[in-house]
Amino acid sequence: DMYAHGRGVAQNPKEAIRLYQQAGIQGSTLAQFRLAQLLADGSTLATPEERAKAQYELAQLYLQGQTVPADSLEATRWLIKAGEAGHLNSQCQLAKMYMEGRHTIQNYPEAIKWLTRAAEQNDGEAQFNLAKAFAEGLGVPSDLVEAYTWCNLAAVTGKPDVIEFRDKLGRSMSQPQIREAQDRSAARLAGRPS
């Protein structure tokens, strides 16, 4: 803390980070928390990816009540910062939290927002969950074409339950709807808006 805040020594964030890392490796959860906090708060020493990862890790400490008292609101705040920076695990966790109403109020539209961001990063599980949301009308109007589109993208994972769900969707759709969904999938894979 001395180097991080300039207490008794000249402030030296690089040295603070080095010492926090050493102490964290030796198992100090307080050092891990301080390091995450220093990096997450916008340290110019961290890359945007490192900052987002630190924000995610800080959120986990608040969710689990490790080193700091459990605080769902603070955890959600850090997850949102990381998710907005493109951190995939944060986006997936936010989607799940909002979908289930766990650690926060259930909010389907907010869950869909985070699922979409993760799905757009080609996360197969997020794509599958988004497909199910479109099929069931959770947080979005029911749309079998969009459901099939996302499920088709998720099917690349080869998971039997994804393929089975996609095939089940296809049985309740017309051939033109299936073609449209396949075209949308191909467009997304090619990086074009669908």
Backbone as a chain_set.jsonl record, in Angstrom:
{"seq": "DMYAHGRGVAQNPKEAIRLYQQAGIQGSTLAQFRLAQLLADGSTLATPEERAKAQYELAQLYLQGQTVPADSLEATRWLIKAGEAGHLNSQCQLAKMYMEGRHTIQNYPEAIKWLTRAAEQNDGEAQFNLAKAFAEGLGVPSDLVEAYTWCNLAAVTGKPDVIEFRDKLGRSMSQPQIREAQDRSAARLAGRPS", "coords": {"N": [[0.821, -1.2, 0.0], [2.057, 1.158, 0.564], [3.627, 2.0, -1.67], [1.634, 2.187, -3.576], [0.029, 4.291, -2.692], [1.769, 6.267, -1.957], [2.711, 6.508, 0.685], [4.932, 7.418, 2.975], [6.921, 6.82, 1.215], [7.999, 7.606, -2.138], [5.318, 7.761, -4.429], [4.745, 4.926, -6.388], [3.392, 3.285, -8.713], [4.097, 1.105, -10.409], [5.912, -0.396, -8.88], [4.239, -0.993, -6.753], [2.369, -2.656, -8.021], [4.065, -4.789, -8.746], [4.827, -5.749, -6.196], [2.322, -6.394, -5.083], [1.605, -8.437, -6.859], [3.566, -10.375, -6.261], [2.949, -10.939, -3.559], [0.349, -11.839, -3.927], [0.744, -14.184, -5.403], [1.851, -15.714, -3.421], [-0.352, -16.273, -2.001], [-1.816, -14.275, -0.687], [-4.866, -12.986, -0.267], [-5.691, -10.407, 0.198], [-3.71, -8.888, -1.065], [-4.189, -9.704, -3.68], [-6.717, -8.593, -4.018], [-6.108, -5.833, -3.701], [-4.404, -5.477, -5.897], [-6.122, -6.069, -8.045], [-7.948, -4.013, -7.627], [-6.326, -1.73, -8.003], [-5.579, -2.007, -10.698], [-8.105, -2.159, -11.904], [-9.274, 0.292, -11.427], [-8.511, 2.015, -13.398], [-5.803, 2.252, -13.924], [-3.056, 3.533, -15.636], [-1.096, 1.843, -16.238], [-2.054, -0.528, -16.997], [-3.249, -2.54, -19.693], [-6.191, -2.158, -21.769], [-7.407, -4.703, -21.858], [-6.241, -6.016, -19.66], [-7.203, -4.379, -17.642], [-9.975, -4.82, -17.847], [-10.032, -7.541, -17.193], [-9.108, -7.399, -14.556], [-11.204, -5.951, -13.441], [-13.245, -7.823, -13.686], [-12.238, -9.85, -11.997], [-12.22, -8.495, -9.586], [-14.948, -8.162, -9.243], [-15.648, -10.831, -8.793], [-14.511, -11.258, -6.287], [-16.122, -9.593, -4.724], [-18.603, -10.853, -5.133], [-18.182, -13.326, -3.938], [-17.488, -12.645, -1.411], [-14.854, -12.558, -0.553], [-12.021, -11.385, 0.997], [-13.205, -8.912, 0.976], [-16.34, -7.622, 2.207], [-19.221, -9.428, 1.101], [-20.922, -8.117, -1.666], [-23.321, -7.589, -3.757], [-24.234, -5.503, -5.404], [-21.937, -3.925, -5.817], [-20.343, -5.833, -7.039], [-21.813, -6.282, -9.389], [-21.583, -3.768, -10.551], [-18.819, -3.695, -11.195], [-18.711, -5.868, -12.937], [-20.286, -4.926, -15.042], [-18.699, -2.781, -15.95], [-16.469, -4.237, -16.896], [-17.73, -5.907, -18.757], [-18.722, -4.031, -20.584], [-16.325, -3.266, -21.633], [-15.791, -5.364, -23.215], [-15.168, -7.83, -22.082], [-15.523, -11.176, -22.168], [-16.258, -13.263, -20.254], [-17.404, -11.709, -18.258], [-19.609, -10.638, -19.593], [-21.067, -12.989, -20.102], [-21.55, -13.833, -17.466], [-23.066, -11.694, -16.46], [-25.321, -11.895, -18.119], [-26.364, -14.348, -17.271], [-26.86, -13.783, -14.561], [-28.832, -11.748, -14.746], [-30.789, -13.136, -16.179], [-31.518, -15.19, -14.431], [-32.096, -13.811, -12.128], [-30.284, -13.695, -10.097], [-28.209, -12.47, -7.625], [-28.999, -10.044, -8.458], [-31.794, -8.112, -9.693], [-34.196, -9.914, -11.556], [-34.113, -9.529, -15.009], [-35.048, -9.694, -18.053], [-34.711, -8.274, -20.607], [-32.235, -6.995, -20.134], [-30.626, -9.204, -19.701], [-30.713, -10.311, -22.268], [-29.381, -8.338, -23.688], [-26.725, -8.654, -22.736], [-26.28, -11.342, -23.359], [-26.398, -11.203, -26.134], [-24.151, -9.616, -26.705], [-22.117, -11.355, -25.872], [-22.654, -13.545, -27.519], [-22.141, -12.446, -29.988], [-19.446, -12.433, -29.877], [-18.855, -14.92, -30.584], [-19.341, -16.91, -28.662], [-20.315, -20.04, -27.969], [-22.092, -21.097, -26.01], [-23.481, -18.809, -25.186], [-24.659, -18.139, -27.618], [-26.377, -20.326, -27.921], [-28.031, -20.036, -25.66], [-29.181, -17.591, -26.301], [-30.574, -18.321, -28.578], [-32.485, -20.013, -27.389], [-33.837, -18.116, -25.859], [-35.001, -16.496, -27.868], [-36.633, -18.431, -29.036], [-38.417, -18.98, -26.963], [-39.395, -16.514, -26.326], [-38.292, -14.903, -24.29], [-37.604, -11.965, -22.925], [-37.405, -10.934, -25.414], [-39.34, -10.58, -28.425], [-40.938, -13.583, -29.479], [-39.287, -15.409, -31.942], [-38.773, -17.511, -34.35], [-37.082, -17.701, -36.572], [-34.892, -16.096, -35.895], [-34.135, -17.468, -33.613], [-33.384, -19.957, -34.704], [-31.29, -19.068, -36.279], [-29.307, -18.239, -34.383], [-28.995, -20.636, -33.036], [-28.045, -22.249, -35.043], [-25.537, -21.104, -35.428], [-24.427, -21.716, -32.943], [-24.351, -24.438, -33.147], [-21.977, -25.157, -34.241], [-20.318, -25.884, -32.225], [-20.795, -28.521, -31.921], [-22.211, -29.783, -29.961], [-24.534, -32.166, -28.854], [-27.086, -31.47, -27.698], [-27.513, -28.892, -28.623], [-27.635, -29.207, -31.398], [-29.819, -30.925, -31.54], [-31.829, -29.23, -30.518], [-31.837, -27.224, -32.493], [-32.68, -28.733, -34.702], [-35.196, -29.444, -33.822], [-36.406, -26.926, -33.743], [-36.369, -26.421, -36.485], [-38.264, -28.237, -37.421], [-40.64, -26.986, -36.86], [-40.788, -24.913, -38.581], [-41.106, -23.227, -41.761], [-39.721, -24.057, -45.013], [-38.755, -21.699, -46.389], [-38.353, -20.022, -44.146], [-36.331, -21.415, -42.779], [-34.288, -21.281, -44.694], [-33.886, -18.493, -44.688], [-32.94, -18.149, -42.052], [-30.598, -19.651, -42.202], [-29.21, -18.13, -44.083], [-28.888, -15.778, -42.601], [-27.228, -16.765, -40.587], [-24.953, -17.447, -42.069], [-24.225, -14.914, -42.961], [-23.584, -13.676, -40.535], [-21.409, -15.238, -39.769], [-19.658, -14.51, -41.75], [-19.179, -11.997, -40.992], [-20.856, -9.98, -41.699], [-23.572, -7.653, -41.325], [-26.749, -8.988, -40.431]], "CA": [[0.0, 0.0, 0.0], [2.921, 2.338, 0.647], [3.976, 2.45, -3.013], [0.407, 2.499, -4.309], [-0.547, 5.561, -2.24], [2.823, 7.221, -1.624], [2.777, 6.69, 2.141], [6.286, 7.245, 3.515], [7.822, 6.659, 0.074], [7.446, 8.212, -3.347], [4.313, 6.909, -5.054], [5.333, 4.177, -7.488], [2.414, 2.248, -9.042], [4.739, -0.091, -10.974], [6.455, -1.18, -7.759], [3.081, -1.499, -6.009], [1.837, -3.79, -8.781], [5.02, -5.891, -8.62], [4.745, -6.303, -4.842], [1.007, -7.036, -4.943], [1.659, -9.697, -7.61], [4.358, -11.333, -5.48], [2.177, -11.348, -2.381], [-0.8, -12.604, -4.418], [1.237, -15.515, -5.763], [2.087, -16.425, -2.167], [-1.643, -16.598, -1.399], [-2.466, -13.172, 0.011], [-6.076, -12.526, -0.953], [-5.727, -8.949, 0.303], [-2.857, -8.382, -2.143], [-4.91, -9.936, -4.927], [-7.77, -7.58, -4.059], [-5.488, -4.52, -3.939], [-3.91, -5.468, -7.274], [-7.298, -5.946, -8.913], [-8.484, -2.672, -7.422], [-5.409, -0.774, -8.625], [-5.69, -2.147, -12.145], [-9.483, -1.929, -12.334], [-9.644, 1.693, -11.273], [-8.067, 2.822, -14.522], [-4.355, 2.428, -13.948], [-2.5, 3.691, -16.981], [-0.114, 0.789, -16.414], [-2.746, -1.728, -17.463], [-3.889, -2.472, -21.001], [-7.642, -2.277, -21.599], [-7.751, -6.104, -21.571], [-5.846, -6.285, -18.266], [-8.126, -3.633, -16.783], [-11.251, -5.533, -17.852], [-9.834, -8.781, -16.425], [-9.038, -7.016, -13.143], [-12.566, -5.588, -13.034], [-13.952, -9.097, -13.541], [-11.733, -10.524, -10.798], [-12.705, -7.723, -8.446], [-16.363, -8.522, -9.104], [-15.724, -12.164, -8.187], [-14.221, -11.111, -4.855], [-17.328, -9.032, -4.098], [-19.664, -11.855, -5.158], [-17.859, -14.42, -3.027], [-17.191, -12.135, -0.074], [-13.466, -12.867, -0.208], [-11.195, -10.219, 1.275], [-14.137, -7.798, 1.192], [-17.69, -8.139, 2.466], [-20.019, -9.72, -0.098], [-21.676, -6.94, -2.085], [-23.804, -7.871, -5.108], [-24.302, -4.266, -6.194], [-20.569, -3.569, -6.207], [-19.918, -6.858, -7.993], [-22.502, -6.005, -10.652], [-20.982, -2.55, -11.1], [-17.538, -4.055, -11.799], [-18.982, -6.74, -14.088], [-20.764, -4.077, -16.127], [-17.526, -2.091, -16.509], [-15.686, -5.207, -17.66], [-18.548, -6.328, -19.898], [-18.73, -2.945, -21.569], [-14.998, -3.262, -22.253], [-15.697, -6.529, -24.087], [-14.714, -9.029, -21.372], [-16.51, -12.209, -22.458], [-16.765, -13.918, -19.043], [-18.277, -10.751, -17.575], [-20.855, -10.583, -20.349], [-21.795, -14.24, -19.846], [-22.012, -13.859, -16.085], [-24.156, -10.718, -16.343], [-26.495, -12.474, -18.777], [-26.906, -15.388, -16.38], [-27.387, -13.133, -13.357], [-30.092, -11.08, -15.08], [-31.763, -14.14, -16.618], [-31.969, -15.967, -13.266], [-32.394, -12.963, -10.982], [-29.325, -14.077, -9.051], [-27.358, -11.348, -7.235], [-29.603, -8.831, -8.991], [-33.198, -8.3, -10.047], [-34.38, -10.568, -12.845], [-34.367, -8.522, -16.028], [-34.81, -10.396, -19.312], [-34.086, -7.442, -21.65], [-30.818, -6.781, -19.796], [-29.971, -10.493, -19.962], [-30.588, -10.443, -23.724], [-28.315, -7.419, -24.11], [-25.413, -9.25, -22.444], [-26.171, -12.574, -24.154], [-26.107, -10.807, -27.51], [-22.741, -9.199, -26.783], [-21.27, -12.549, -25.781], [-22.904, -14.351, -28.718], [-21.451, -11.785, -31.097], [-18.029, -12.797, -29.755], [-18.817, -16.335, -30.963], [-19.428, -17.821, -27.531], [-21.336, -21.02, -28.311], [-23.122, -21.197, -24.97], [-24.305, -17.592, -25.269], [-25.467, -18.269, -28.832], [-27.432, -21.303, -27.647], [-28.978, -19.427, -24.72], [-29.905, -16.561, -27.045], [-31.52, -19.067, -29.416], [-33.596, -20.447, -26.538], [-34.609, -16.92, -25.483], [-35.831, -16.133, -29.024], [-37.637, -19.479, -29.224], [-39.401, -18.913, -25.883], [-39.862, -15.139, -26.137], [-37.815, -14.379, -23.0], [-36.904, -10.689, -23.065], [-37.51, -10.548, -26.821], [-40.493, -11.254, -29.041], [-40.643, -14.916, -29.991], [-38.867, -15.309, -33.343], [-38.144, -18.795, -34.659], [-35.999, -17.51, -37.535], [-33.726, -15.616, -35.136], [-33.736, -18.58, -32.741], [-32.675, -20.93, -35.536], [-30.034, -18.427, -36.69], [-28.324, -18.327, -33.284], [-28.753, -22.047, -32.739], [-27.211, -22.738, -36.134], [-24.176, -20.658, -35.112], [-23.977, -22.471, -31.769], [-24.186, -25.848, -33.522], [-20.57, -25.361, -34.599], [-19.684, -26.541, -31.074], [-21.001, -29.958, -32.06], [-22.92, -30.345, -28.804], [-25.774, -32.824, -29.288], [-28.305, -30.774, -27.282], [-27.666, -27.719, -29.495], [-28.072, -29.709, -32.705], [-31.184, -31.44, -31.341], [-32.727, -28.076, -30.383], [-31.932, -26.597, -33.815], [-33.507, -29.594, -35.539], [-36.57, -29.318, -33.309], [-36.901, -25.644, -34.258], [-36.577, -26.572, -37.927], [-39.495, -28.999, -37.677], [-41.811, -26.112, -36.721], [-40.582, -23.77, -39.475], [-41.231, -23.489, -43.194], [-38.43, -24.074, -45.713], [-38.251, -20.328, -46.571], [-37.85, -19.524, -42.853], [-35.047, -22.077, -42.516], [-33.3, -20.668, -45.605], [-33.584, -17.143, -44.181], [-32.099, -18.31, -40.859], [-29.273, -20.097, -42.649], [-28.57, -16.963, -44.704], [-28.468, -14.889, -41.51], [-26.068, -17.407, -39.94], [-23.807, -17.301, -42.974], [-23.843, -13.493, -42.938], [-22.899, -13.403, -39.259], [-20.096, -15.898, -39.824], [-18.815, -13.733, -42.662], [-18.95, -10.68, -40.396], [-21.763, -8.983, -42.273], [-24.832, -7.529, -40.566], [-27.791, -9.831, -41.028]], "C": [[0.858, 1.255, 0.0], [3.22, 2.876, -0.753], [2.734, 2.858, -3.807], [-0.103, 3.897, -3.97], [0.496, 6.601, -1.854], [2.905, 7.526, -0.139], [4.183, 6.386, 2.636], [7.339, 7.041, 2.441], [7.196, 7.383, -1.114], [6.451, 7.234, -3.969], [4.927, 6.249, -6.294], [4.379, 3.022, -7.834], [3.038, 0.976, -9.613], [5.28, -0.998, -9.866], [5.319, -1.768, -6.923], [2.505, -2.729, -6.706], [2.755, -4.999, -8.639], [4.903, -6.564, -7.258], [3.396, -6.985, -4.585], [1.0, -8.379, -5.668], [2.429, -10.757, -6.827], [3.568, -11.855, -4.288], [0.965, -12.193, -2.8], [-0.416, -14.022, -4.786], [1.457, -16.361, -4.511], [0.79, -16.672, -1.403], [-2.334, -15.477, -0.659], [-3.677, -12.687, -0.787], [-6.21, -11.009, -0.869], [-4.876, -8.332, -0.803], [-3.535, -8.573, -3.501], [-6.011, -8.89, -5.106], [-7.19, -6.213, -4.39], [-4.975, -4.397, -5.376], [-5.084, -5.286, -8.244], [-7.878, -4.54, -8.832], [-7.621, -1.622, -8.129], [-5.539, -0.818, -10.143], [-7.084, -1.78, -12.652], [-9.869, -0.463, -12.309], [-9.094, 2.588, -12.372], [-6.584, 3.11, -14.532], [-3.878, 2.537, -15.387], [-1.448, 2.624, -17.261], [-0.737, -0.482, -16.974], [-3.305, -1.496, -18.866], [-5.402, -2.546, -20.785], [-8.079, -3.71, -21.263], [-7.405, -6.47, -20.129], [-6.796, -5.594, -17.299], [-9.469, -4.357, -16.701], [-11.153, -6.837, -17.052], [-9.783, -8.478, -14.928], [-10.421, -6.636, -12.622], [-13.399, -6.841, -12.809], [-13.533, -9.8, -12.248], [-12.177, -9.807, -9.526], [-14.181, -8.047, -8.186], [-16.509, -9.879, -8.427], [-15.462, -12.101, -6.692], [-15.44, -10.561, -4.123], [-18.473, -10.047, -4.083], [-19.436, -12.932, -4.107], [-17.599, -13.952, -1.601], [-15.799, -12.497, 0.384], [-12.688, -11.568, -0.091], [-12.044, -8.983, 1.564], [-15.496, -8.389, 1.53], [-18.428, -8.385, 1.149], [-20.898, -8.514, -0.407], [-22.086, -7.13, -3.542], [-23.855, -6.632, -5.982], [-22.919, -3.858, -6.696], [-20.036, -4.568, -7.23], [-20.532, -6.587, -9.366], [-21.905, -4.777, -11.333], [-19.664, -2.873, -11.815], [-17.736, -4.967, -13.009], [-19.45, -5.926, -15.292], [-19.603, -3.333, -16.773], [-16.716, -3.037, -17.391], [-16.437, -5.663, -18.906], [-18.592, -5.278, -20.988], [-17.388, -2.83, -22.289], [-14.774, -4.5, -23.123], [-15.234, -7.81, -23.415], [-15.808, -10.102, -21.441], [-17.09, -12.861, -21.206], [-17.695, -13.001, -18.263], [-19.627, -10.677, -18.269], [-21.703, -11.824, -20.087], [-22.355, -14.276, -18.43], [-23.162, -12.874, -15.869], [-25.439, -11.273, -16.96], [-27.167, -13.496, -17.863], [-27.543, -14.773, -15.125], [-28.739, -12.481, -13.639], [-31.164, -12.08, -15.492], [-32.363, -14.862, -15.414], [-32.4, -15.109, -12.082], [-31.5, -13.29, -9.796], [-28.332, -12.944, -8.834], [-27.883, -10.015, -7.769], [-31.069, -9.125, -9.301], [-33.279, -8.957, -11.418], [-34.803, -9.521, -13.874], [-34.033, -9.147, -17.384], [-34.202, -9.508, -20.403], [-32.594, -7.182, -21.381], [-30.024, -8.065, -20.03], [-29.729, -10.666, -21.457], [-29.481, -9.535, -24.246], [-26.941, -8.063, -23.919], [-25.213, -10.562, -23.196], [-25.782, -12.246, -25.594], [-24.65, -10.396, -27.658], [-21.801, -10.4, -26.74], [-21.431, -13.42, -27.029], [-22.185, -13.765, -29.926], [-19.937, -12.005, -31.042], [-17.831, -14.296, -30.017], [-18.754, -17.29, -29.783], [-20.608, -18.768, -27.777], [-22.45, -21.133, -27.285], [-24.045, -19.982, -24.998], [-25.198, -17.65, -26.506], [-26.637, -19.217, -28.603], [-28.483, -20.707, -26.706], [-29.794, -18.324, -25.394], [-30.939, -17.217, -27.965], [-32.733, -19.494, -28.597], [-34.473, -19.262, -26.131], [-35.519, -16.487, -26.64], [-36.932, -17.167, -29.254], [-38.771, -19.349, -28.205], [-39.966, -17.518, -25.671], [-39.479, -14.572, -24.784], [-37.008, -13.099, -23.234], [-36.893, -10.153, -24.482], [-38.799, -11.161, -27.364], [-40.072, -12.619, -29.578], [-40.375, -14.807, -31.49], [-38.094, -16.574, -33.692], [-36.995, -18.659, -35.654], [-34.737, -17.051, -36.801], [-33.217, -16.707, -34.193], [-32.91, -19.598, -33.533], [-31.323, -20.364, -35.958], [-28.97, -18.596, -35.621], [-27.996, -19.773, -32.951], [-27.856, -22.668, -33.815], [-25.752, -22.331, -35.897], [-23.601, -21.464, -33.946], [-23.702, -23.926, -32.102], [-22.758, -26.167, -33.943], [-19.83, -26.055, -33.458], [-19.816, -28.056, -31.15], [-21.739, -30.595, -30.897], [-24.266, -30.921, -29.244], [-27.038, -32.066, -28.896], [-28.571, -29.536, -28.145], [-28.218, -28.166, -30.845], [-29.512, -30.222, -32.625], [-32.188, -30.292, -31.259], [-32.922, -27.385, -31.731], [-32.852, -27.417, -34.725], [-34.971, -29.528, -35.117], [-37.186, -28.006, -33.796], [-37.257, -25.771, -35.733], [-37.86, -27.307, -38.271], [-40.744, -28.128, -37.545], [-41.697, -24.853, -37.592], [-40.794, -24.199, -40.932], [-39.837, -23.501, -43.824], [-37.908, -22.654, -45.98], [-37.712, -19.715, -45.269], [-36.483, -20.127, -42.537], [-33.962, -21.486, -43.408], [-32.898, -19.277, -45.125], [-32.654, -17.216, -42.967], [-30.691, -18.747, -41.252], [-28.501, -18.957, -43.318], [-28.071, -15.984, -43.641], [-27.228, -15.447, -40.807], [-24.817, -17.215, -40.784], [-23.304, -15.86, -42.98], [-23.098, -13.159, -41.654], [-21.514, -14.028, -39.253], [-19.123, -15.118, -40.703], [-18.567, -12.327, -42.147], [-19.8, -9.576, -40.997], [-22.981, -8.859, -41.374], [-25.912, -8.37, -41.242], [-29.154, -9.186, -40.877]], "O": [[0.44, 2.297, -0.504], [3.083, 4.074, -0.997], [2.791, 3.779, -4.622], [-0.605, 4.608, -4.841], [0.137, 7.711, -1.462], [3.141, 8.669, 0.254], [4.58, 5.223, 2.709], [8.534, 7.087, 2.733], [6.014, 7.727, -1.094], [6.705, 6.031, -4.031], [5.539, 6.911, -7.132], [4.532, 1.915, -7.318], [2.558, -0.121, -9.331], [5.12, -2.217, -9.916], [5.414, -2.897, -6.443], [2.189, -3.726, -6.056], [2.279, -6.116, -8.434], [4.882, -7.791, -7.164], [3.342, -8.033, -3.942], [0.451, -9.355, -5.157], [1.994, -11.905, -6.74], [3.522, -13.059, -4.039], [0.6, -13.145, -2.111], [-1.163, -14.961, -4.514], [1.272, -17.578, -4.537], [0.81, -17.21, -0.296], [-3.373, -15.717, -0.044], [-3.537, -12.063, -1.839], [-6.779, -10.388, -1.766], [-5.286, -7.347, -1.415], [-3.459, -7.7, -4.366], [-6.212, -8.367, -6.202], [-7.71, -5.508, -5.256], [-5.097, -3.34, -5.996], [-5.033, -4.449, -9.146], [-8.252, -3.953, -9.847], [-8.15, -0.723, -8.784], [-5.602, 0.225, -10.794], [-7.223, -1.161, -13.707], [-10.709, -0.028, -13.097], [-9.204, 3.811, -12.278], [-6.152, 4.116, -15.095], [-4.249, 1.734, -16.243], [-0.962, 2.509, -18.385], [-0.027, -1.402, -17.379], [-3.772, -0.404, -19.188], [-5.845, -2.96, -19.714], [-9.008, -3.91, -20.481], [-8.179, -7.15, -19.455], [-7.154, -6.153, -16.262], [-10.037, -4.495, -15.618], [-12.079, -7.194, -16.323], [-10.351, -9.218, -14.124], [-10.77, -6.965, -11.488], [-14.171, -6.915, -11.853], [-14.378, -10.285, -11.497], [-12.473, -10.444, -8.515], [-14.599, -8.188, -7.037], [-17.387, -10.063, -7.585], [-16.108, -12.802, -5.914], [-15.758, -11.012, -3.023], [-19.236, -10.097, -3.118], [-20.379, -13.395, -3.464], [-17.5, -14.769, -0.685], [-15.573, -12.721, 1.573], [-12.709, -10.745, -1.006], [-11.629, -8.107, 2.323], [-15.777, -9.535, 1.179], [-18.269, -7.625, 0.194], [-21.54, -7.959, 0.485], [-21.301, -6.868, -4.453], [-23.553, -6.7, -7.174], [-22.755, -3.492, -7.86], [-19.354, -4.184, -8.181], [-19.843, -6.656, -10.384], [-21.742, -4.755, -12.553], [-19.42, -2.38, -12.917], [-17.01, -4.852, -13.997], [-19.058, -6.203, -16.425], [-19.521, -3.254, -17.998], [-16.324, -2.677, -18.501], [-15.851, -5.791, -19.981], [-18.511, -5.597, -22.174], [-17.325, -2.353, -23.422], [-13.7, -4.67, -23.701], [-14.935, -8.787, -24.102], [-16.878, -9.952, -20.851], [-18.309, -12.999, -21.105], [-18.669, -13.464, -17.67], [-20.669, -10.658, -17.614], [-22.911, -11.724, -19.876], [-23.492, -14.696, -18.214], [-24.125, -13.189, -15.17], [-26.518, -11.133, -16.385], [-28.388, -13.499, -17.707], [-28.617, -15.189, -14.689], [-29.682, -12.64, -12.864], [-32.339, -11.882, -15.18], [-33.566, -15.119, -15.375], [-33.002, -15.615, -11.135], [-31.91, -13.177, -8.641], [-27.679, -12.508, -9.782], [-27.267, -8.972, -7.547], [-31.52, -10.264, -9.18], [-32.53, -8.606, -12.331], [-35.722, -8.735, -13.644], [-32.879, -9.134, -17.813], [-33.262, -9.937, -21.071], [-31.792, -7.156, -22.313], [-28.887, -8.021, -20.499], [-28.659, -11.118, -21.866], [-28.731, -9.918, -25.143], [-26.099, -8.026, -24.816], [-24.1, -10.865, -23.626], [-24.947, -12.922, -26.195], [-23.988, -10.781, -28.622], [-20.815, -10.457, -27.475], [-20.452, -13.968, -27.536], [-21.683, -14.498, -30.779], [-19.233, -11.792, -32.029], [-16.78, -14.86, -29.712], [-18.173, -18.37, -29.892], [-21.761, -18.339, -27.791], [-23.621, -21.252, -27.647], [-25.259, -20.121, -24.85], [-26.362, -17.256, -26.45], [-27.757, -18.947, -29.038], [-29.683, -20.859, -26.934], [-30.972, -18.148, -25.085], [-32.053, -16.713, -28.107], [-33.872, -19.357, -29.046], [-35.696, -19.38, -26.065], [-36.681, -16.148, -26.416], [-38.048, -16.806, -29.629], [-39.936, -19.575, -28.53], [-40.922, -17.351, -24.912], [-40.259, -13.832, -24.184], [-35.865, -13.153, -23.688], [-36.423, -9.042, -24.726], [-39.292, -12.15, -26.822], [-38.957, -12.774, -30.076], [-41.146, -14.184, -32.219], [-36.911, -16.699, -33.374], [-36.032, -19.423, -35.588], [-33.645, -17.558, -37.056], [-32.01, -16.852, -33.999], [-31.858, -20.043, -33.074], [-30.327, -21.086, -35.995], [-27.86, -19.042, -35.908], [-26.855, -20.098, -32.623], [-27.012, -23.513, -33.517], [-24.839, -23.121, -36.138], [-22.43, -21.845, -33.964], [-22.912, -24.582, -31.422], [-22.375, -27.336, -33.994], [-18.832, -26.737, -33.689], [-19.048, -28.787, -30.524], [-21.881, -31.817, -30.847], [-25.043, -30.25, -29.924], [-27.983, -32.018, -29.684], [-29.726, -29.175, -28.372], [-29.159, -27.568, -31.368], [-30.319, -29.985, -33.524], [-33.265, -30.359, -31.85], [-34.04, -27.004, -32.078], [-33.696, -26.862, -35.428], [-35.872, -29.554, -35.957], [-38.344, -27.975, -34.21], [-38.302, -25.296, -36.178], [-38.478, -27.031, -39.299], [-41.801, -28.491, -38.062], [-42.402, -23.867, -37.379], [-40.676, -25.375, -41.276], [-38.881, -23.005, -43.226], [-36.711, -22.42, -45.812], [-36.728, -18.976, -45.292], [-35.583, -19.425, -42.077], [-32.852, -21.219, -42.948], [-31.72, -18.921, -45.15], [-31.7, -16.446, -42.861], [-29.708, -18.263, -40.693], [-27.289, -18.834, -43.143], [-26.977, -15.431, -43.758], [-26.302, -14.707, -40.476], [-23.755, -16.863, -40.27], [-22.097, -15.619, -43.001], [-22.098, -12.441, -41.68], [-20.554, -13.415, -38.786], [-17.923, -15.072, -40.435], [-17.843, -11.549, -42.769], [-19.511, -8.391, -40.832], [-23.387, -9.828, -40.734], [-25.978, -8.45, -42.469], [-30.156, -9.749, -41.319]]}, "num_chains": 1, "name": "protein.A"}
